[in-house]
Amino acid sequence: MDRPDFDAIIAGAGPGGAAAAYHLVRAGLRVLVVEKARLPRYKACGGAIPRPALERFPFPFDSLVQAAPAAVRFTFPGLPAMDVPLPDRPVVMVTRSRFDAFLLDRSGAEVLEGVAVDRVAESAAQVRVEAGGRTLTARYLVGADGAASTAARLLGLRRRRRFGGTLEAEVPLEGDPALRENYGDRALFAFGGLAWGYAWVFPRGDRLSVGVGRFRPGRIDLRQALRQEAARLAINLDGTQVRGHPLPVYQPSPWPWWSGPPQEKLSTRRCLLVGDAAGLVDPLIGEGIRYALASGRLAAEAILRDDLAGYEQAVWQEIGHSLATAALVARLYYRFPRLCYRFGLRNPAIVRQFVGILTEKSSYQGIGRRLMAATLRWIILFRGEVP
């Protein structure tokens, strides 16, 4: 059999695909990234990344950082806001179009842009990919093409995937001192205004990222929800462009979820899924960039070991176990949001855990235990009466 054109073809140029490309090229492999859009391309995303996720790369991202908030604020209608400082500003804000293009450029991979993957055929020794009228071959394929992954569909993976959704608008800060005072150096999570989701306001230099995310399938007017939440937060969206995308909903396995990898199958003999394509999105707050970066690295490691069979276990150990716990916390929180806000997010110990999750200093296991304990205390003290 002829030698494949590449060692690996990566479908999608987002954080997961770019991270996989970086690690594979660094190890000396021939890598092609196929991206259906022209780069740089816009992606609706809050753009929050913990610094530790970036510090795993041997080059700085300083030129991309648009803001590093000094505090985070949690709100809920009718209840006091909760302000929490972020010492050392451990979370940075970026624009995805610039971030994705930057990481892809640093990868050194060959890039074929403006071309979609149309067909995938897998054999024992290689993968054949048809894209834009061209036929390409590789030893491996990495599906990194987002929530509605074509690669996953063509490979017959994640057939039961479920979607929520997110919308984002960018609001200029120039000429509005009140907006700059309220949000210029603070990240905001506004709960209680959207069932099974929340609104966010993140600073990004001379503008704000204002958005809503819902982490459950179902019919809902997200555009109306965004406008209502923005109005409640005294943010004018007139003249802004609103854009969105589907949000994959992480699905733990049936109980008991600790017995092994719960996610749907993420690999075949020669193909892997990473990032949103693998459904690796936090089911409580919708964060996905750090998990895309991590899964891209794990995919590269599996390819370099020629051990794709071990990929799902590696994802479970490093990412999936935490997200499965997050799914349990999300079910409790979004079923009883007012109660959980009052006895959860206004509980300093739980807030420290939550902020620790944002900064990679704690896990969902800790917040889950504390939230369960707070709920039991409410049941004992209030006998079911919602305060």
Short mmCIF file of C-alpha atoms in Angstrom, two decimals:
data_model
loop_
_atom_site.label_atom_id
_atom_site.label_comp_id
_atom_site.label_asym_id
_atom_site.label_seq_id
_atom_site.Cartn_x
_atom_site.Cartn_y
_atom_site.Cartn_z
CA MET A 1 0.00 0.00 0.00
CA ASP A 2 1.24 3.49 -0.83
CA ARG A 3 2.46 5.68 1.98
CA PRO A 4 -0.36 7.96 3.27
CA ASP A 5 -0.18 11.63 2.39
CA PHE A 6 -0.04 12.59 6.08
CA ASP A 7 0.44 11.02 9.46
CA ALA A 8 -2.67 12.79 10.71
CA ILE A 9 -5.49 14.84 9.22
CA ILE A 10 -7.34 17.09 11.63
CA ALA A 11 -10.86 18.21 10.74
CA GLY A 12 -11.38 21.62 12.38
CA ALA A 13 -9.09 24.46 13.40
CA GLY A 14 -10.52 25.29 16.84
CA PRO A 15 -8.56 24.94 20.11
CA GLY A 16 -8.82 21.13 20.16
CA GLY A 17 -7.70 20.70 16.57
CA ALA A 18 -4.94 23.30 16.84
CA ALA A 19 -3.66 21.78 20.11
CA ALA A 20 -3.58 18.29 18.59
CA ALA A 21 -1.76 19.66 15.55
CA TYR A 22 0.79 21.45 17.74
CA HIS A 23 1.68 18.36 19.77
CA LEU A 24 1.83 16.08 16.72
CA VAL A 25 3.99 18.42 14.62
CA ARG A 26 6.26 18.98 17.60
CA ALA A 27 6.79 15.21 17.70
CA GLY A 28 7.80 15.22 14.03
CA LEU A 29 4.59 14.04 12.35
CA ARG A 30 3.20 15.31 9.04
CA VAL A 31 -0.12 16.98 9.85
CA LEU A 32 -2.83 18.60 7.73
CA VAL A 33 -5.61 20.71 9.28
CA VAL A 34 -8.77 20.95 7.16
CA GLU A 35 -11.03 23.87 8.12
CA LYS A 36 -14.33 24.59 6.37
CA ALA A 37 -14.20 28.36 7.10
CA ARG A 38 -11.69 30.95 6.02
CA LEU A 39 -9.38 31.94 8.87
CA PRO A 40 -9.60 33.84 11.10
CA ARG A 41 -13.30 33.10 11.61
CA TYR A 42 -15.68 34.32 14.30
CA LYS A 43 -16.88 31.97 17.05
CA ALA A 44 -19.54 32.96 19.59
CA CYS A 45 -17.77 32.33 22.89
CA GLY A 46 -17.18 34.12 26.17
CA GLY A 47 -13.47 33.46 25.68
CA ALA A 48 -12.52 32.76 29.31
CA ILE A 49 -9.44 30.56 29.81
CA PRO A 50 -7.63 29.67 33.06
CA ARG A 51 -3.99 30.70 32.89
CA PRO A 52 -2.77 27.17 33.77
CA ALA A 53 -4.33 25.86 30.53
CA LEU A 54 -2.14 28.28 28.56
CA GLU A 55 0.98 27.77 30.65
CA ARG A 56 1.21 24.19 29.38
CA PHE A 57 2.44 25.58 26.06
CA PRO A 58 6.08 26.74 25.80
CA PHE A 59 5.20 30.13 24.32
CA PRO A 60 3.32 33.16 25.70
CA PHE A 61 -0.23 34.17 24.82
CA ASP A 62 0.17 37.71 26.21
CA SER A 63 -0.57 39.41 22.90
CA LEU A 64 -4.03 37.77 22.83
CA VAL A 65 -5.14 38.62 26.37
CA GLN A 66 -7.77 41.37 26.22
CA ALA A 67 -8.64 41.36 29.91
CA ALA A 68 -7.90 39.53 33.16
CA PRO A 69 -10.73 40.31 35.61
CA ALA A 70 -9.91 41.22 39.19
CA ALA A 71 -13.20 39.80 40.48
CA VAL A 72 -16.23 37.71 39.59
CA ARG A 73 -19.82 38.63 40.48
CA PHE A 74 -22.78 36.25 40.80
CA THR A 75 -26.35 37.57 40.66
CA PHE A 76 -29.87 36.19 41.00
CA PRO A 77 -33.10 38.23 40.68
CA GLY A 78 -34.35 39.36 44.09
CA LEU A 79 -31.28 38.15 46.00
CA PRO A 80 -28.08 39.99 46.94
CA ALA A 81 -25.18 39.83 44.50
CA MET A 82 -22.05 37.95 45.48
CA ASP A 83 -18.68 39.53 44.66
CA VAL A 84 -15.56 37.36 44.86
CA PRO A 85 -12.02 38.66 44.27
CA LEU A 86 -9.71 36.82 41.89
CA PRO A 87 -6.22 37.18 43.38
CA ASP A 88 -3.46 37.28 40.77
CA ARG A 89 -6.12 37.48 38.01
CA PRO A 90 -5.97 33.75 37.15
CA VAL A 91 -8.52 33.81 34.28
CA VAL A 92 -7.89 35.64 31.01
CA MET A 93 -10.30 36.71 28.28
CA VAL A 94 -9.59 36.25 24.58
CA THR A 95 -11.40 36.54 21.27
CA ARG A 96 -11.73 33.13 19.70
CA SER A 97 -10.97 34.19 16.13
CA ARG A 98 -7.55 35.51 17.17
CA PHE A 99 -6.86 32.76 19.70
CA ASP A 100 -7.62 29.90 17.32
CA ALA A 101 -5.59 31.41 14.48
CA PHE A 102 -2.65 32.12 16.81
CA LEU A 103 -2.49 28.56 18.16
CA LEU A 104 -2.89 27.05 14.71
CA ASP A 105 -0.08 29.21 13.35
CA ARG A 106 2.20 28.12 16.20
CA SER A 107 1.42 24.48 15.47
CA GLY A 108 3.37 24.47 12.20
CA ALA A 109 0.80 22.21 10.54
CA GLU A 110 -0.18 22.48 6.91
CA VAL A 111 -3.64 24.09 6.63
CA LEU A 112 -6.34 23.63 3.99
CA GLU A 113 -9.01 26.27 4.66
CA GLY A 114 -12.37 27.00 3.11
CA VAL A 115 -12.83 23.26 2.57
CA ALA A 116 -15.24 20.90 4.32
CA VAL A 117 -14.74 17.19 4.95
CA ASP A 118 -17.33 15.34 2.84
CA ARG A 119 -16.53 11.66 3.28
CA VAL A 120 -14.40 9.46 5.51
CA ALA A 121 -13.45 5.85 4.78
CA GLU A 122 -11.41 3.91 7.32
CA SER A 123 -9.33 0.80 6.67
CA ALA A 124 -6.97 -1.21 8.82
CA ALA A 125 -3.95 0.85 7.81
CA GLN A 126 -5.22 4.34 7.01
CA VAL A 127 -8.07 6.82 6.69
CA ARG A 128 -9.22 8.21 3.36
CA VAL A 129 -10.74 11.70 3.51
CA GLU A 130 -12.58 13.48 0.72
CA ALA A 131 -12.57 17.24 1.12
CA GLY A 132 -13.37 19.89 -1.48
CA GLY A 133 -13.01 17.50 -4.38
CA ARG A 134 -9.65 16.21 -3.16
CA THR A 135 -8.90 12.76 -1.80
CA LEU A 136 -6.40 12.71 1.05
CA THR A 137 -5.01 9.84 3.09
CA ALA A 138 -3.54 9.67 6.57
CA ARG A 139 -2.72 7.16 9.26
CA TYR A 140 -5.14 8.92 11.63
CA LEU A 141 -8.03 11.39 11.63
CA VAL A 142 -8.85 13.77 14.49
CA GLY A 143 -12.41 15.13 14.47
CA ALA A 144 -12.22 18.63 15.93
CA ASP A 145 -15.02 20.25 13.94
CA GLY A 146 -17.29 21.48 16.70
CA ALA A 147 -20.58 20.58 18.33
CA ALA A 148 -22.33 19.55 15.11
CA SER A 149 -19.28 17.55 14.05
CA THR A 150 -19.44 16.20 10.51
CA ALA A 151 -16.56 13.88 11.36
CA ALA A 152 -18.54 12.33 14.22
CA ARG A 153 -21.54 11.80 11.95
CA LEU A 154 -19.48 10.25 9.17
CA LEU A 155 -17.77 7.94 11.65
CA GLY A 156 -21.02 6.92 13.33
CA LEU A 157 -19.89 8.33 16.70
CA ARG A 158 -21.97 10.22 19.27
CA ARG A 159 -25.27 9.39 17.60
CA ARG A 160 -27.21 10.29 20.75
CA ARG A 161 -25.67 13.74 21.11
CA ARG A 162 -27.91 16.46 22.52
CA PHE A 163 -27.56 20.20 22.14
CA GLY A 164 -28.23 23.34 24.06
CA GLY A 165 -27.36 26.70 22.58
CA THR A 166 -25.55 29.96 23.14
CA LEU A 167 -25.79 33.52 21.79
CA GLU A 168 -23.28 36.33 22.15
CA ALA A 169 -23.09 40.04 21.37
CA GLU A 170 -20.07 42.33 21.61
CA VAL A 171 -20.90 45.66 23.24
CA PRO A 172 -18.46 48.62 22.94
CA LEU A 173 -17.39 50.26 26.20
CA GLU A 174 -16.36 53.53 24.60
CA GLY A 175 -18.50 56.46 25.70
CA ASP A 176 -20.30 54.58 28.51
CA PRO A 177 -18.57 55.19 31.87
CA ALA A 178 -21.26 53.25 33.76
CA LEU A 179 -20.65 50.09 31.74
CA ARG A 180 -16.91 50.38 32.23
CA GLU A 181 -17.36 50.94 35.97
CA ASN A 182 -19.70 47.97 36.39
CA TYR A 183 -18.09 45.43 34.05
CA GLY A 184 -14.71 46.69 32.82
CA ASP A 185 -12.69 44.69 35.37
CA ARG A 186 -15.22 42.11 36.55
CA ALA A 187 -16.70 38.91 35.10
CA LEU A 188 -20.41 38.44 35.79
CA PHE A 189 -22.54 35.28 35.92
CA ALA A 190 -26.27 36.14 36.08
CA PHE A 191 -28.35 33.16 37.17
CA GLY A 192 -32.11 32.84 37.54
CA GLY A 193 -33.26 34.62 34.40
CA LEU A 194 -32.95 31.67 32.03
CA ALA A 195 -34.11 28.12 32.77
CA TRP A 196 -31.25 25.62 32.63
CA GLY A 197 -28.73 28.32 31.82
CA TYR A 198 -27.39 31.76 32.67
CA ALA A 199 -26.26 35.06 31.22
CA TRP A 200 -22.69 36.29 31.27
CA VAL A 201 -20.87 39.58 30.91
CA PHE A 202 -17.10 39.28 30.37
CA PRO A 203 -14.70 42.18 29.79
CA ARG A 204 -12.64 42.04 26.61
CA GLY A 205 -10.57 45.18 26.37
CA ASP A 206 -12.58 47.96 24.73
CA ARG A 207 -15.79 45.90 24.66
CA LEU A 208 -17.87 43.41 26.57
CA SER A 209 -18.87 39.88 25.66
CA VAL A 210 -22.56 39.64 26.62
CA GLY A 211 -24.21 36.28 26.15
CA VAL A 212 -26.60 33.59 27.28
CA GLY A 213 -26.13 29.84 27.35
CA ARG A 214 -28.69 27.07 27.87
CA PHE A 215 -27.45 23.58 28.67
CA ARG A 216 -30.53 21.54 27.87
CA PRO A 217 -32.32 20.72 24.60
CA GLY A 218 -35.73 22.23 23.99
CA ARG A 219 -37.46 25.08 22.24
CA ILE A 220 -36.62 28.49 23.67
CA ASP A 221 -36.17 31.95 22.17
CA LEU A 222 -32.53 32.57 23.10
CA ARG A 223 -32.48 35.89 21.29
CA GLN A 224 -35.35 37.17 23.44
CA ALA A 225 -33.67 35.75 26.54
CA LEU A 226 -30.46 37.59 25.69
CA ARG A 227 -32.28 40.90 25.27
CA GLN A 228 -34.20 40.46 28.52
CA GLU A 229 -31.08 39.60 30.48
CA ALA A 230 -29.11 42.47 28.94
CA ALA A 231 -31.92 44.90 29.81
CA ARG A 232 -31.96 43.62 33.39
CA LEU A 233 -28.23 44.28 33.58
CA ALA A 234 -28.63 47.78 32.04
CA ILE A 235 -26.76 46.84 28.86
CA ASN A 236 -28.04 48.19 25.54
CA LEU A 237 -27.74 45.73 22.66
CA ASP A 238 -29.10 48.09 19.98
CA GLY A 239 -26.87 48.04 16.92
CA THR A 240 -24.90 44.98 18.03
CA GLN A 241 -24.60 41.80 16.00
CA VAL A 242 -25.85 38.71 17.82
CA ARG A 243 -24.32 35.38 16.86
CA GLY A 244 -24.60 31.89 18.25
CA HIS A 245 -23.90 28.21 17.89
CA PRO A 246 -25.10 24.87 19.26
CA LEU A 247 -23.68 23.76 22.60
CA PRO A 248 -23.06 20.04 23.13
CA VAL A 249 -24.52 18.71 26.36
CA TYR A 250 -22.20 16.35 28.23
CA GLN A 251 -24.00 13.06 28.90
CA PRO A 252 -22.84 10.88 31.79
CA SER A 253 -23.53 7.17 31.65
CA PRO A 254 -26.36 5.52 33.55
CA TRP A 255 -25.69 5.00 37.24
CA PRO A 256 -23.18 4.12 38.56
CA TRP A 257 -21.20 6.69 36.60
CA TRP A 258 -17.95 6.09 38.50
CA SER A 259 -17.59 2.55 37.13
CA GLY A 260 -15.85 3.63 33.93
CA PRO A 261 -15.79 6.09 31.03
CA PRO A 262 -19.38 7.36 30.71
CA GLN A 263 -19.11 9.43 27.59
CA GLU A 264 -20.33 8.11 24.29
CA LYS A 265 -17.69 6.39 22.19
CA LEU A 266 -15.08 8.92 21.08
CA SER A 267 -12.84 6.80 18.88
CA THR A 268 -12.63 4.15 16.19
CA ARG A 269 -9.64 2.15 15.07
CA ARG A 270 -7.96 5.17 13.45
CA CYS A 271 -10.09 8.19 14.35
CA LEU A 272 -10.60 10.32 17.47
CA LEU A 273 -12.93 13.13 18.52
CA VAL A 274 -11.78 16.10 20.63
CA GLY A 275 -13.28 19.25 22.15
CA ASP A 276 -16.88 20.14 21.27
CA ALA A 277 -16.96 17.31 18.73
CA ALA A 278 -16.44 14.93 21.67
CA GLY A 279 -19.05 16.76 23.77
CA LEU A 280 -16.43 17.90 26.30
CA VAL A 281 -18.24 20.99 27.55
CA ASP A 282 -18.90 21.83 31.20
CA PRO A 283 -22.64 21.10 31.72
CA LEU A 284 -22.94 23.70 34.50
CA ILE A 285 -21.33 26.78 32.95
CA GLY A 286 -20.66 25.78 29.34
CA GLU A 287 -16.88 26.19 29.44
CA GLY A 288 -15.08 24.27 26.73
CA ILE A 289 -11.77 25.83 25.69
CA ARG A 290 -9.62 24.25 28.37
CA TYR A 291 -11.16 20.81 27.73
CA ALA A 292 -10.59 21.20 24.00
CA LEU A 293 -6.92 21.99 24.62
CA ALA A 294 -6.56 19.05 27.00
CA SER A 295 -8.33 16.56 24.73
CA GLY A 296 -6.23 17.73 21.78
CA ARG A 297 -3.12 16.88 23.78
CA LEU A 298 -4.56 13.50 24.85
CA ALA A 299 -5.45 12.69 21.23
CA ALA A 300 -1.90 13.48 20.13
CA GLU A 301 -0.48 11.30 22.89
CA ALA A 302 -2.73 8.39 21.86
CA ILE A 303 -1.64 8.75 18.22
CA LEU A 304 2.03 8.92 19.17
CA ARG A 305 1.62 5.74 21.23
CA ASP A 306 -0.39 4.14 18.42
CA ASP A 307 -2.95 3.35 21.12
CA LEU A 308 -6.29 4.84 20.20
CA ALA A 309 -7.99 2.19 22.32
CA GLY A 310 -6.69 3.93 25.44
CA TYR A 311 -7.88 7.40 24.43
CA GLU A 312 -11.34 7.24 26.00
CA GLN A 313 -9.95 6.06 29.34
CA ALA A 314 -7.42 8.92 29.29
CA VAL A 315 -10.19 11.44 28.55
CA TRP A 316 -12.30 9.99 31.36
CA GLN A 317 -9.48 10.21 33.89
CA GLU A 318 -8.42 13.77 33.05
CA ILE A 319 -11.71 15.36 31.92
CA GLY A 320 -14.75 13.11 31.93
CA HIS A 321 -14.86 12.25 35.63
CA SER A 322 -15.00 15.94 36.55
CA LEU A 323 -17.62 16.68 33.91
CA ALA A 324 -19.76 13.74 35.05
CA THR A 325 -19.74 15.21 38.56
CA ALA A 326 -20.51 18.63 37.07
CA ALA A 327 -23.54 17.10 35.36
CA LEU A 328 -24.88 15.96 38.74
CA VAL A 329 -24.29 19.41 40.22
CA ALA A 330 -25.98 21.01 37.17
CA ARG A 331 -29.07 18.83 37.58
CA LEU A 332 -29.41 19.90 41.19
CA TYR A 333 -28.62 23.56 40.58
CA TYR A 334 -30.84 24.12 37.56
CA ARG A 335 -33.78 22.24 39.08
CA PHE A 336 -33.63 24.37 42.25
CA PRO A 337 -31.76 27.51 41.14
CA ARG A 338 -33.01 29.94 43.77
CA LEU A 339 -32.40 27.52 46.59
CA CYS A 340 -28.95 26.55 45.33
CA TYR A 341 -27.99 30.18 44.79
CA ARG A 342 -29.04 31.16 48.28
CA PHE A 343 -27.42 28.25 50.09
CA GLY A 344 -24.81 27.41 47.50
CA LEU A 345 -23.28 30.34 45.65
CA ARG A 346 -23.77 32.60 48.68
CA ASN A 347 -21.91 30.06 50.79
CA PRO A 348 -18.26 31.23 50.94
CA ALA A 349 -16.90 27.68 50.98
CA ILE A 350 -18.83 26.73 47.84
CA VAL A 351 -17.95 29.98 46.11
CA ARG A 352 -14.26 29.33 46.79
CA GLN A 353 -14.70 25.89 45.24
CA PHE A 354 -16.50 27.35 42.21
CA VAL A 355 -13.80 29.96 41.64
CA GLY A 356 -11.24 27.22 42.15
CA ILE A 357 -12.82 25.30 39.27
CA LEU A 358 -12.51 28.37 37.03
CA THR A 359 -8.83 28.61 37.97
CA GLU A 360 -8.03 24.86 38.00
CA LYS A 361 -7.34 24.85 41.74
CA SER A 362 -10.27 22.65 42.78
CA SER A 363 -12.69 20.12 41.32
CA TYR A 364 -16.41 19.56 40.94
CA GLN A 365 -16.15 16.73 43.46
CA GLY A 366 -15.60 19.31 46.21
CA ILE A 367 -18.40 21.65 45.11
CA GLY A 368 -20.75 18.69 44.71
CA ARG A 369 -20.20 17.53 48.28
CA ARG A 370 -20.70 21.02 49.68
CA LEU A 371 -23.80 21.72 47.59
CA MET A 372 -25.37 18.42 48.67
CA ALA A 373 -24.62 19.24 52.30
CA ALA A 374 -26.17 22.72 51.94
CA THR A 375 -29.30 21.18 50.40
CA LEU A 376 -29.65 18.67 53.24
CA ARG A 377 -29.24 21.47 55.77
CA TRP A 378 -32.05 23.39 54.05
CA ILE A 379 -34.32 20.33 54.15
CA ILE A 380 -33.67 19.90 57.89
CA LEU A 381 -33.90 23.56 58.88
CA PHE A 382 -36.66 24.81 56.58
CA ARG A 383 -38.69 21.60 56.18
CA GLY A 384 -39.18 22.16 52.46
CA GLU A 385 -40.18 25.83 52.64
CA VAL A 386 -38.38 27.77 49.92
CA PRO A 387 -36.81 30.84 51.55
#
